[in-house]
Amino acid sequence: MTSHESNKDENIDRALAGWEILSVVISCLIAEWVVLAFVGNSKIVGAIPVALALAFMIFSHRQRGESLRDLGFRTDNFLPAVRLLVLPTIMAGALILVLAWLMRGRQFGFAPFRPRFLTVPLWALFQQYALQGFINRRAQLAAGIGLKSILLVAVIFSAVHLPNPLLTGLTLMGGLLWAAVYQRAPNLFAPALSHTVLSVLLALSLPSHLVYNLRVGLKYFG
Amino acid sequence: MRGHMKLVHALIGKSIAETILVAVLAVSFYLSAFPPSFHGWGEVQPHSIAGWAVNQADPWERLEVQLFIDGKFVTSGTANQSRPDVAAAGWASDEWHGFKFDLSLGPGRHQARVYALHANRRAAQQTLQMVGDPIMFDVAVDGALHPLSDKSF
């Protein structure tokens, strides 16, 4: 294979990775905006674009020869990833608490714990898989390892939390942090743990009118 | 390269599936929110706006109708008054689909629109469907309503 052909293949691979990201993001936007607008809170219909995206991601992993270990479902680099995340997570948690204290008139108050919070770790792991295990990996193919791909991941994560202003801002910061850590230590359990802690803290401490039950997409409006 | 082609095909397949999904949802939504079974008419009478409204998909339903004057909601009512001409013309199974809104407006030119309220099956979404055309009319000093023909405005 000549260098010209090799460059051509690389360009095709980069473009393809970009299209893969776009396709998965569009599925998320369809689930968040289109399904809710047309059929309301139908979980079955809402699951269709999510299932399509998941099936495509699994197919893509198989075609590219990626194992579960490659994606970050592993434990050998869990502690190094946790070490990278622990300080920023504590700082973000403190920031949330200070914000909650200010928003509650300089008083601490916590919302009651809801059983559905028990599902947050699974939901966080799924989100981190889609965000890091798929989008981050494809972003690295499309834009290379480093700032560009990290920014791309963070902007995408933030965009799928529109129009909730608080979540859009916080997920931009969270996206930057988790994407950067994943590129140094590709582990999914550690960012999922950080994601869980911060999400629950957010839901429990901030006034409900501010987090609006963590609603995103069209659901935010009602 | 072969793997790439499979991925390209998967991307195209997924896009087609999502396009079909969105199209089906959009058409279903349109038919559910704005069913083509709503019919009706409104006209100017000396001191009121009157007409009829029928949902042919449910001919026994008495529709809620809302009156808007100059783009602002004025009042609502139920289309359940006698209109034997509507049944005779075959628009409805019975005659009880008429409405009448008595009006007391200041002199000048106004536009009335009558809408039938439609709720979908679970009443999660409600839409307003215009009954007939917008109705242009003048109100005289004595309060009487005079219709304007299309050419007058």
Short mmCIF file of C-alpha atoms in Angstrom, two decimals:
data_model
loop_
_atom_site.label_atom_id
_atom_site.label_comp_id
_atom_site.label_asym_id
_atom_site.label_seq_id
_atom_site.Cartn_x
_atom_site.Cartn_y
_atom_site.Cartn_z
CA MET A 1 0.00 0.00 0.00
CA THR A 2 1.46 3.40 -0.98
CA SER A 3 1.58 6.33 1.43
CA HIS A 4 -1.04 8.05 -0.71
CA GLU A 5 -3.43 5.12 -0.28
CA SER A 6 -2.62 4.95 3.41
CA ASN A 7 -3.46 8.66 3.82
CA LYS A 8 -6.67 8.13 1.88
CA ASP A 9 -7.65 5.26 4.20
CA GLU A 10 -6.89 7.39 7.25
CA ASN A 11 -9.05 10.21 5.92
CA ILE A 12 -11.89 7.80 5.21
CA ASP A 13 -11.54 6.37 8.72
CA ARG A 14 -11.62 9.84 10.28
CA ALA A 15 -14.65 10.86 8.25
CA LEU A 16 -16.41 7.61 9.07
CA ALA A 17 -15.73 8.07 12.79
CA GLY A 18 -17.25 11.56 12.53
CA TRP A 19 -20.37 10.18 10.86
CA GLU A 20 -20.64 7.48 13.53
CA ILE A 21 -20.62 10.14 16.25
CA LEU A 22 -23.20 12.23 14.40
CA SER A 23 -25.46 9.22 13.92
CA VAL A 24 -25.49 8.35 17.64
CA VAL A 25 -26.03 11.98 18.65
CA ILE A 26 -28.98 12.22 16.24
CA SER A 27 -30.53 9.13 17.88
CA CYS A 28 -30.26 10.83 21.27
CA LEU A 29 -31.83 14.01 19.93
CA ILE A 30 -34.68 12.04 18.33
CA ALA A 31 -35.36 10.32 21.67
CA GLU A 32 -35.21 13.58 23.63
CA TRP A 33 -37.02 15.93 21.29
CA VAL A 34 -38.96 14.21 18.50
CA VAL A 35 -40.48 11.24 20.34
CA LEU A 36 -41.67 13.34 23.25
CA ALA A 37 -43.17 15.95 20.93
CA PHE A 38 -45.10 13.41 18.90
CA VAL A 39 -46.08 10.63 21.31
CA GLY A 40 -45.55 12.05 24.80
CA ASN A 41 -43.95 9.93 27.48
CA SER A 42 -44.08 6.65 25.57
CA LYS A 43 -41.14 4.62 26.86
CA ILE A 44 -41.57 1.98 24.15
CA VAL A 45 -41.34 4.43 21.26
CA GLY A 46 -38.58 6.35 23.07
CA ALA A 47 -36.58 3.14 23.33
CA ILE A 48 -36.52 2.66 19.54
CA PRO A 49 -33.88 5.32 18.70
CA VAL A 50 -31.90 4.34 21.81
CA ALA A 51 -31.98 0.68 20.73
CA LEU A 52 -30.94 1.64 17.19
CA ALA A 53 -28.02 3.65 18.54
CA LEU A 54 -26.99 0.85 20.89
CA ALA A 55 -27.20 -1.76 18.13
CA PHE A 56 -25.13 0.46 15.86
CA MET A 57 -22.50 1.06 18.55
CA ILE A 58 -22.17 -2.69 19.21
CA PHE A 59 -21.92 -3.36 15.48
CA SER A 60 -19.26 -0.67 15.14
CA HIS A 61 -17.22 -2.15 18.02
CA ARG A 62 -17.35 -5.55 16.33
CA GLN A 63 -16.34 -4.14 12.94
CA ARG A 64 -13.42 -2.28 14.47
CA GLY A 65 -12.39 -5.24 16.59
CA GLU A 66 -12.86 -3.49 19.94
CA SER A 67 -13.23 -5.69 23.00
CA LEU A 68 -15.09 -4.83 26.22
CA ARG A 69 -11.68 -4.35 27.80
CA ASP A 70 -10.71 -1.85 25.07
CA LEU A 71 -13.87 0.12 25.77
CA GLY A 72 -13.10 0.44 29.47
CA PHE A 73 -15.09 -2.38 31.08
CA ARG A 74 -12.04 -3.42 33.08
CA THR A 75 -10.72 -3.13 36.60
CA ASP A 76 -6.94 -3.07 36.18
CA ASN A 77 -6.89 0.71 35.59
CA PHE A 78 -9.81 1.51 37.91
CA LEU A 79 -7.66 2.88 40.73
CA PRO A 80 -5.46 5.04 38.49
CA ALA A 81 -8.67 6.48 36.94
CA VAL A 82 -10.17 7.04 40.40
CA ARG A 83 -6.99 8.80 41.50
CA LEU A 84 -7.31 11.17 38.55
CA LEU A 85 -10.98 11.80 39.26
CA VAL A 86 -11.16 12.02 43.03
CA LEU A 87 -9.94 15.59 43.50
CA PRO A 88 -11.97 17.16 40.65
CA THR A 89 -15.06 15.21 41.80
CA ILE A 90 -14.66 16.47 45.38
CA MET A 91 -14.19 20.00 44.07
CA ALA A 92 -17.25 19.74 41.83
CA GLY A 93 -19.26 18.29 44.73
CA ALA A 94 -18.18 21.18 46.96
CA LEU A 95 -19.15 23.63 44.23
CA ILE A 96 -22.60 22.05 44.00
CA LEU A 97 -23.02 22.24 47.79
CA VAL A 98 -21.96 25.90 47.86
CA LEU A 99 -24.35 26.66 45.00
CA ALA A 100 -27.15 24.82 46.84
CA TRP A 101 -26.36 26.73 50.04
CA LEU A 102 -26.55 30.04 48.19
CA MET A 103 -29.72 29.10 46.31
CA ARG A 104 -31.47 27.97 49.49
CA GLY A 105 -30.90 31.33 51.17
CA ARG A 106 -27.61 30.35 52.86
CA GLN A 107 -29.08 27.24 54.41
CA PHE A 108 -28.47 23.57 53.81
CA GLY A 109 -31.45 21.49 52.83
CA PHE A 110 -31.73 18.14 51.13
CA ALA A 111 -34.55 16.68 49.09
CA PRO A 112 -35.83 13.27 50.24
CA PHE A 113 -33.98 10.27 48.82
CA ARG A 114 -36.00 8.60 46.07
CA PRO A 115 -35.82 4.88 45.21
CA ARG A 116 -35.12 5.77 41.60
CA PHE A 117 -31.74 7.15 42.68
CA LEU A 118 -30.70 3.48 43.06
CA THR A 119 -30.75 3.19 39.27
CA VAL A 120 -28.43 6.19 38.81
CA PRO A 121 -25.20 4.08 38.87
CA LEU A 122 -26.48 1.93 35.98
CA TRP A 123 -27.70 4.94 34.05
CA ALA A 124 -24.38 6.71 34.67
CA LEU A 125 -22.45 3.66 33.46
CA PHE A 126 -24.56 3.49 30.32
CA GLN A 127 -24.03 7.20 29.65
CA GLN A 128 -20.30 6.89 30.24
CA TYR A 129 -20.15 3.89 27.92
CA ALA A 130 -21.87 5.88 25.14
CA LEU A 131 -19.88 9.01 25.87
CA GLN A 132 -16.42 7.58 26.44
CA GLY A 133 -16.56 3.99 25.16
CA PHE A 134 -18.04 5.10 21.87
CA ILE A 135 -18.02 8.86 21.26
CA ASN A 136 -14.65 9.56 22.88
CA ARG A 137 -13.03 6.67 21.04
CA ARG A 138 -14.50 7.80 17.70
CA ALA A 139 -13.59 11.43 18.48
CA GLN A 140 -9.99 10.30 18.98
CA LEU A 141 -10.12 8.68 15.53
CA ALA A 142 -11.68 11.77 13.96
CA ALA A 143 -9.76 14.53 15.71
CA GLY A 144 -6.84 12.79 17.39
CA ILE A 145 -6.03 12.32 21.06
CA GLY A 146 -6.02 15.54 23.06
CA LEU A 147 -7.87 18.81 23.43
CA LYS A 148 -9.88 18.71 20.20
CA SER A 149 -11.46 15.32 20.86
CA ILE A 150 -11.96 16.12 24.57
CA LEU A 151 -13.75 19.34 23.65
CA LEU A 152 -15.87 17.52 21.09
CA VAL A 153 -16.97 14.94 23.68
CA ALA A 154 -17.78 17.64 26.24
CA VAL A 155 -19.75 19.76 23.76
CA ILE A 156 -21.77 16.72 22.65
CA PHE A 157 -22.48 15.71 26.25
CA SER A 158 -23.55 19.25 27.02
CA ALA A 159 -25.70 19.54 23.87
CA VAL A 160 -27.76 16.46 24.72
CA HIS A 161 -28.62 18.12 28.05
CA LEU A 162 -30.12 21.20 26.39
CA PRO A 163 -32.19 23.21 27.17
CA ASN A 164 -31.69 22.70 30.93
CA PRO A 165 -29.27 25.60 31.54
CA LEU A 166 -27.77 24.24 34.75
CA LEU A 167 -27.23 20.72 33.39
CA THR A 168 -25.90 22.07 30.09
CA GLY A 169 -23.23 24.03 31.95
CA LEU A 170 -22.38 21.32 34.45
CA THR A 171 -22.23 18.55 31.83
CA LEU A 172 -19.86 20.65 29.75
CA MET A 173 -17.47 20.72 32.72
CA GLY A 174 -18.14 17.08 33.59
CA GLY A 175 -17.68 16.09 29.96
CA LEU A 176 -14.28 17.81 29.83
CA LEU A 177 -13.17 16.09 33.02
CA TRP A 178 -14.37 12.58 32.24
CA ALA A 179 -13.20 12.69 28.61
CA ALA A 180 -9.73 13.86 29.64
CA VAL A 181 -9.45 11.19 32.32
CA TYR A 182 -10.71 8.47 29.94
CA GLN A 183 -8.03 9.36 27.42
CA ARG A 184 -5.37 8.88 30.11
CA ALA A 185 -6.95 5.86 31.82
CA PRO A 186 -9.64 4.24 29.65
CA ASN A 187 -11.89 2.91 32.38
CA LEU A 188 -15.69 3.31 32.47
CA PHE A 189 -16.42 2.38 36.09
CA ALA A 190 -14.48 5.30 37.56
CA PRO A 191 -16.20 8.08 35.57
CA ALA A 192 -19.54 6.31 36.16
CA LEU A 193 -18.85 6.45 39.92
CA SER A 194 -17.96 10.16 39.73
CA HIS A 195 -21.03 10.76 37.54
CA THR A 196 -23.28 8.96 40.05
CA VAL A 197 -21.96 10.86 43.07
CA LEU A 198 -22.34 14.25 41.38
CA SER A 199 -25.79 13.49 39.87
CA VAL A 200 -27.24 12.34 43.20
CA LEU A 201 -25.67 15.26 45.04
CA LEU A 202 -27.12 17.61 42.46
CA ALA A 203 -30.61 16.12 42.70
CA LEU A 204 -30.57 16.05 46.50
CA SER A 205 -29.04 19.39 47.32
CA LEU A 206 -30.12 21.92 44.73
CA PRO A 207 -33.65 23.36 44.81
CA SER A 208 -35.92 21.47 42.42
CA HIS A 209 -36.76 24.58 40.38
CA LEU A 210 -33.07 24.88 39.52
CA VAL A 211 -32.39 21.28 38.47
CA TYR A 212 -35.95 20.74 37.28
CA ASN A 213 -35.79 17.01 38.13
CA LEU A 214 -32.75 16.68 35.83
CA ARG A 215 -35.10 17.01 32.85
CA VAL A 216 -33.61 17.54 29.40
CA GLY A 217 -34.91 17.84 25.86
CA LEU A 218 -38.54 18.69 25.28
CA LYS A 219 -39.42 17.19 28.68
CA TYR A 220 -37.78 20.24 30.24
CA PHE A 221 -40.73 22.37 29.14
CA GLY A 222 -43.33 20.22 30.83
CA MET B 1 -11.79 -1.30 3.98
CA ARG B 2 -14.33 -4.09 3.85
CA GLY B 3 -15.22 -3.40 7.49
CA HIS B 4 -15.59 0.27 6.60
CA MET B 5 -18.11 -0.53 3.89
CA LYS B 6 -20.15 -2.58 6.36
CA LEU B 7 -20.11 0.36 8.76
CA VAL B 8 -21.19 2.72 5.98
CA HIS B 9 -24.05 0.38 5.14
CA ALA B 10 -25.02 0.20 8.81
CA LEU B 11 -24.96 3.99 9.03
CA ILE B 12 -27.17 4.32 5.97
CA GLY B 13 -29.54 1.61 7.25
CA LYS B 14 -29.80 3.29 10.63
CA SER B 15 -30.46 6.67 9.01
CA ILE B 16 -33.22 5.19 6.86
CA ALA B 17 -34.78 3.46 9.88
CA GLU B 18 -34.72 6.71 11.87
CA THR B 19 -36.13 8.70 8.97
CA ILE B 20 -39.00 6.21 8.67
CA LEU B 21 -39.54 6.34 12.46
CA VAL B 22 -39.70 10.14 12.48
CA ALA B 23 -41.97 10.19 9.40
CA VAL B 24 -44.36 7.63 10.92
CA LEU B 25 -44.43 9.54 14.22
CA ALA B 26 -45.03 12.85 12.43
CA VAL B 27 -47.86 11.53 10.26
CA SER B 28 -49.46 9.69 13.22
CA PHE B 29 -49.20 12.82 15.31
CA TYR B 30 -50.74 14.96 12.58
CA LEU B 31 -53.65 12.58 12.07
CA SER B 32 -54.18 12.28 15.82
CA ALA B 33 -53.90 16.01 16.56
CA PHE B 34 -55.61 17.35 13.44
CA PRO B 35 -57.95 14.58 12.27
CA PRO B 36 -59.56 15.32 8.91
CA SER B 37 -62.93 14.36 10.39
CA PHE B 38 -63.65 17.80 11.83
CA HIS B 39 -66.06 19.93 9.80
CA GLY B 40 -68.08 23.03 10.45
CA TRP B 41 -68.99 26.54 9.50
CA GLY B 42 -69.45 29.91 11.14
CA GLU B 43 -71.31 33.02 9.97
CA VAL B 44 -72.35 36.46 11.10
CA GLN B 45 -75.86 37.01 12.41
CA PRO B 46 -77.27 40.40 13.49
CA HIS B 47 -76.02 40.05 17.09
CA SER B 48 -74.02 36.85 17.13
CA ILE B 49 -71.59 34.48 15.47
CA ALA B 50 -73.36 31.19 14.81
CA GLY B 51 -72.58 27.96 13.02
CA TRP B 52 -72.06 24.28 13.48
CA ALA B 53 -69.22 21.88 14.22
CA VAL B 54 -69.08 18.10 13.79
CA ASN B 55 -66.51 15.39 14.35
CA GLN B 56 -67.53 12.79 11.78
CA ALA B 57 -65.33 10.19 13.46
CA ASP B 58 -67.62 10.51 16.49
CA PRO B 59 -70.91 11.93 15.14
CA TRP B 60 -72.63 11.90 18.55
CA GLU B 61 -69.91 13.99 20.18
CA ARG B 62 -70.88 17.56 21.10
CA LEU B 63 -67.76 19.55 20.36
CA GLU B 64 -66.43 22.32 22.53
CA VAL B 65 -66.01 25.45 20.40
CA GLN B 66 -64.03 28.56 21.22
CA LEU B 67 -64.53 32.05 19.83
CA PHE B 68 -61.60 34.34 19.14
CA ILE B 69 -62.19 37.95 18.10
CA ASP B 70 -59.30 39.85 16.56
CA GLY B 71 -56.96 37.05 17.64
CA LYS B 72 -58.03 37.09 21.31
CA PHE B 73 -59.98 34.41 23.13
CA VAL B 74 -63.47 35.66 23.99
CA THR B 75 -65.56 32.71 25.12
CA SER B 76 -66.23 29.02 24.68
CA GLY B 77 -69.32 26.89 24.44
CA THR B 78 -70.65 23.53 23.32
CA ALA B 79 -71.94 22.91 19.81
CA ASN B 80 -75.19 21.28 20.94
CA GLN B 81 -77.90 23.50 19.53
CA SER B 82 -80.43 22.44 16.94
CA ARG B 83 -79.32 22.69 13.31
CA PRO B 84 -81.65 20.44 11.30
CA ASP B 85 -80.08 21.71 8.06
CA VAL B 86 -76.72 20.18 9.06
CA ALA B 87 -78.24 16.74 9.54
CA ALA B 88 -80.34 17.13 6.40
CA ALA B 89 -77.24 17.94 4.38
CA GLY B 90 -75.62 14.74 5.65
CA TRP B 91 -72.87 16.35 7.71
CA ALA B 92 -74.08 14.82 10.97
CA SER B 93 -76.22 11.93 12.25
CA ASP B 94 -78.43 14.23 14.31
CA GLU B 95 -79.27 17.93 14.38
CA TRP B 96 -77.63 18.88 17.69
CA HIS B 97 -74.35 20.38 16.49
CA GLY B 98 -75.07 24.10 16.32
CA PHE B 99 -73.45 26.91 18.30
CA LYS B 100 -74.21 30.57 18.79
CA PHE B 101 -72.13 33.23 20.51
CA ASP B 102 -73.96 36.46 21.35
CA LEU B 103 -71.65 39.42 20.91
CA SER B 104 -71.52 42.91 22.23
CA LEU B 105 -68.64 44.73 20.56
CA GLY B 106 -67.68 48.32 19.97
CA PRO B 107 -68.23 49.81 16.50
CA GLY B 108 -65.63 48.99 13.87
CA ARG B 109 -64.25 46.18 11.80
CA HIS B 110 -63.45 42.86 13.45
CA GLN B 111 -62.43 39.34 12.59
CA ALA B 112 -63.90 36.26 14.29
CA ARG B 113 -62.46 32.75 14.26
CA VAL B 114 -64.24 29.76 15.73
CA TYR B 115 -62.20 26.76 16.76
CA ALA B 116 -63.29 23.27 17.75
CA LEU B 117 -61.31 21.80 20.64
CA HIS B 118 -59.91 18.34 20.05
CA ALA B 119 -58.19 16.19 22.66
CA ASN B 120 -56.27 13.07 21.66
CA ARG B 121 -57.06 9.67 23.13
CA ARG B 122 -55.34 10.17 26.49
CA ALA B 123 -56.15 13.89 26.50
CA ALA B 124 -52.42 14.53 26.74
CA GLN B 125 -52.54 16.88 23.79
CA GLN B 126 -55.26 19.30 22.83
CA THR B 127 -55.52 21.14 19.55
CA LEU B 128 -57.78 23.81 18.17
CA GLN B 129 -59.14 23.29 14.67
CA MET B 130 -60.63 26.23 12.88
CA VAL B 131 -64.26 25.79 11.94
CA GLY B 132 -64.87 27.22 8.48
CA ASP B 133 -63.01 30.37 7.44
CA PRO B 134 -62.13 33.55 9.34
CA ILE B 135 -65.23 35.74 9.52
CA MET B 136 -64.86 39.46 8.79
CA PHE B 137 -67.62 41.77 9.96
CA ASP B 138 -68.42 45.36 10.84
CA VAL B 139 -70.17 46.41 14.02
CA ALA B 140 -72.49 49.36 13.54
CA VAL B 141 -73.10 52.10 16.10
CA ASP B 142 -76.29 50.34 17.21
CA GLY B 143 -74.27 47.16 17.89
CA ALA B 144 -75.56 45.19 14.91
CA LEU B 145 -73.11 42.90 13.12
CA HIS B 146 -72.78 43.14 9.35
CA PRO B 147 -70.81 40.55 7.40
CA LEU B 148 -68.18 41.65 4.93
CA SER B 149 -67.69 39.82 1.70
CA ASP B 150 -64.19 38.65 0.73
CA LYS B 151 -63.85 41.65 -1.59
CA SER B 152 -64.59 44.11 1.20
CA PHE B 153 -61.34 43.47 3.09
#
